[in-house]
Amino acid sequence: MIQEIQIYNTLTRRKEVFEPLVPGKVGLYVCGPTVYGSPHLGHARSAITFDLLFRYLKQIGYKVRYVRNITDVGHLIADADEGEDKIEQQAKLDELEPMEVVQKYTNLYHKAMAMLNLQAPSIEPRASGHIIEQIEEVKKILNSGYAYESNGSVYFDVEKFAAENDYGKLSGRKIEDLISNTRSLDGQNEKRSGLDFAIWKKASPEHIMRWPSPWSDGFPGWHMECTAMSCKYLGETFDIHGGGMDLTFPHHEAEMAQAQAAHGKPAVRYWMHNNMITLNGQKMGKSLGNAISLEDFFTGNHPLLEKAYSPMTIRFFMLQAHYRSTLDFSNEALQASEKGLERLMKAVAKIDSLPVSASSSINVAELSANCYTAMADDMNSPIAISYLFDGVKMINSIADGKSTITSAEKDALKSLFRIFVSDIFGLKADDQAESGNSEVLSEVVELLMKLRMEAKANKDWATSDKIRNELTAIGFDIKDGKDGVTWELKK
RNA sequence: GGUCGGUUGGCCGAGUGGUUAGGCAGCGGUCUGCAAAACCGUGUACGGCGGUUCGAAUCCGCCACUGACCUCCA
């Protein structure tokens, strides 16, 4: 059942055949959000990319443990060692307890991810819930000699580590370049080098979120949480680590170094990074102030949005681009995806009612093989989708009586679309316009339809068109088909 | 400044040596009282200059433009 797949490994900068540490099982760790703001399109890109991976790996037969963390402490603003904690800063702005901020934005994140039809990770650990584990990792790194204590804080000794290990390999950086780059802005005397990063930070008196440790009352450094939690739930060595490309340096580079220093061996076998969402060619990011929240997309309530876009439209939009390409947001592109998705889903809904024949003029096995091959090539979802649209043409052609399909082939086609559209791509029919009084509404519309049919029967086009036009203006879609009139309420 | 990417038809977006990616829009058609919707059909694009090759969007060189990272960011 398990087929050979290739994934692009950032560490080696090429596609590699994926071979799990333990046959049939995959350990997957992905950097989740820092919960200090509303989830935006960028969060969705990362989450959808690795949801796709999660679903796909399971589909081809792997048992997957998917760990995605929530960063709720230790993530600092501005300078990694002098700045204020993001959570605490937002807490002051919102006049909330830090944990209220964490809860508020965690809830928003979960809600948005659920709307995007993401499957929940197997484990979703919080950094604040793993302080002890992080302290233990800090101890190990101190023991191995790659860290030093300074005024209650503990710093990772990058230059010492780099002298004996590969530092900068993941992000393609040379230690000499990094040194020459950081020397100029060296103003901290706690650190031996501007390159060093905190793995435990002593809390200043006004700092609220603090925990006791052998070195000081304080909090763990940002990079520490992923090392500690991935190790706890996936082991010292695990298969895949994912995240946004912007985390490659310094976050993932630091993680690599920490794990190596603490455990004496690399933790991650395959590094996967999704590319960024851009807006007018520029990265969309909270710190850049150009991020559009997912809620804005769902409601259409944003100056840059011409209309609301459903979660499935967003999802499909992203799946139509390869995860390692930048994807430029625009209303035009989104609306194109919206229509394409509609066509796809309508075809899917038609499969059941297709007439069967004694012979097939289409080849479902070939279509299926093409879809699987596309996905096996570093999750090339856009290619797989293009094949699905070949399938859409087949379905429509059969429905039109221009092609034929056997009963067995029809079952295969149905199964193929279920697997790819629902199970792997996670696409589902958008929830119908939720009208609480739909029953009464529908009776009223049916009445109008009846009146219109009578007018049509009398060739009273003026009346029939008036009813249609008025209903259209309200937002109804009236379609005169061969077998009668159908209508739906457009959102 | 350093490192690594990108530049594909009206828009989005795959594709790495020779055959139609795909979606949306446009155009033509079927259907319709007329429309709409739906469906069918339809486009030969690959930043510039040079080179390699029988043949390049695809390989090499130079140039231009643009992006990401180098500070927090999915």
XYZ file of C-alpha atoms (C1' of nucleotides) in Angstrom, chain A residues 42-43 46 75 78 86 172-173 222 244 246-247 277 281 283-284 287 322 325 328 332 339 343 380 383 386 396 400 461 464-465 468 479-480, chain B residues 1-4 10-15 21-25 31-41 67-74:
68
model
C 0.049 33.006 6.344
C -0.936 30.780 9.237
C 1.490 26.591 6.773
C 8.768 34.636 22.166
C 12.580 43.141 18.706
C 4.898 39.173 22.608
C 22.747 28.164 4.009
C 24.758 30.525 6.139
C 11.883 30.695 22.021
C 7.232 28.407 7.316
C 10.781 32.415 7.411
C 11.506 30.231 10.419
C 1.837 34.333 0.914
C 4.598 40.777 -4.280
C 5.386 38.967 2.162
C 2.219 39.123 4.200
C 4.890 42.570 11.808
C 2.879 24.238 -4.934
C 6.229 28.580 -4.287
C 0.404 36.085 -4.469
C -8.942 38.067 -9.145
C -15.254 29.265 -9.570
C -17.033 23.349 -10.956
C 2.552 18.463 -6.238
C -0.680 18.828 -10.884
C -5.185 19.428 -12.961
C -19.540 15.883 -17.568
C -23.863 14.469 -21.496
C -42.888 37.183 -20.466
C -42.219 35.993 -15.643
C -39.148 38.143 -16.170
C -37.081 36.388 -11.981
C -32.146 28.537 -13.436
C -34.526 27.396 -16.117
C 26.513 44.362 1.596
C 26.069 38.651 2.161
C 23.148 34.132 1.044
C 19.257 31.856 -1.582
C -5.522 39.129 -19.866
C -5.093 37.037 -14.352
C -3.458 32.906 -11.152
C -0.274 28.950 -11.647
C 2.359 23.839 -13.091
C 6.309 22.330 -15.963
C -0.485 21.348 -17.661
C -4.776 23.052 -15.146
C -8.151 26.936 -13.287
C -10.411 31.840 -14.205
C -11.462 35.492 -17.847
C -29.602 24.634 -24.539
C -33.443 28.786 -23.716
C -39.313 32.658 -25.461
C -35.058 35.841 -24.179
C -31.532 35.556 -20.547
C -28.831 33.387 -16.705
C -26.733 28.995 -15.322
C -24.788 24.606 -17.118
C -22.104 21.934 -20.733
C -18.825 21.496 -25.093
C -14.966 23.632 -28.050
C 11.370 38.720 -3.615
C 12.877 36.136 0.933
C 16.333 35.564 4.839
C 20.531 37.960 7.441
C 15.874 41.218 13.974
C 10.301 38.916 15.388
C 7.252 36.562 11.648
C 3.562 30.641 8.936
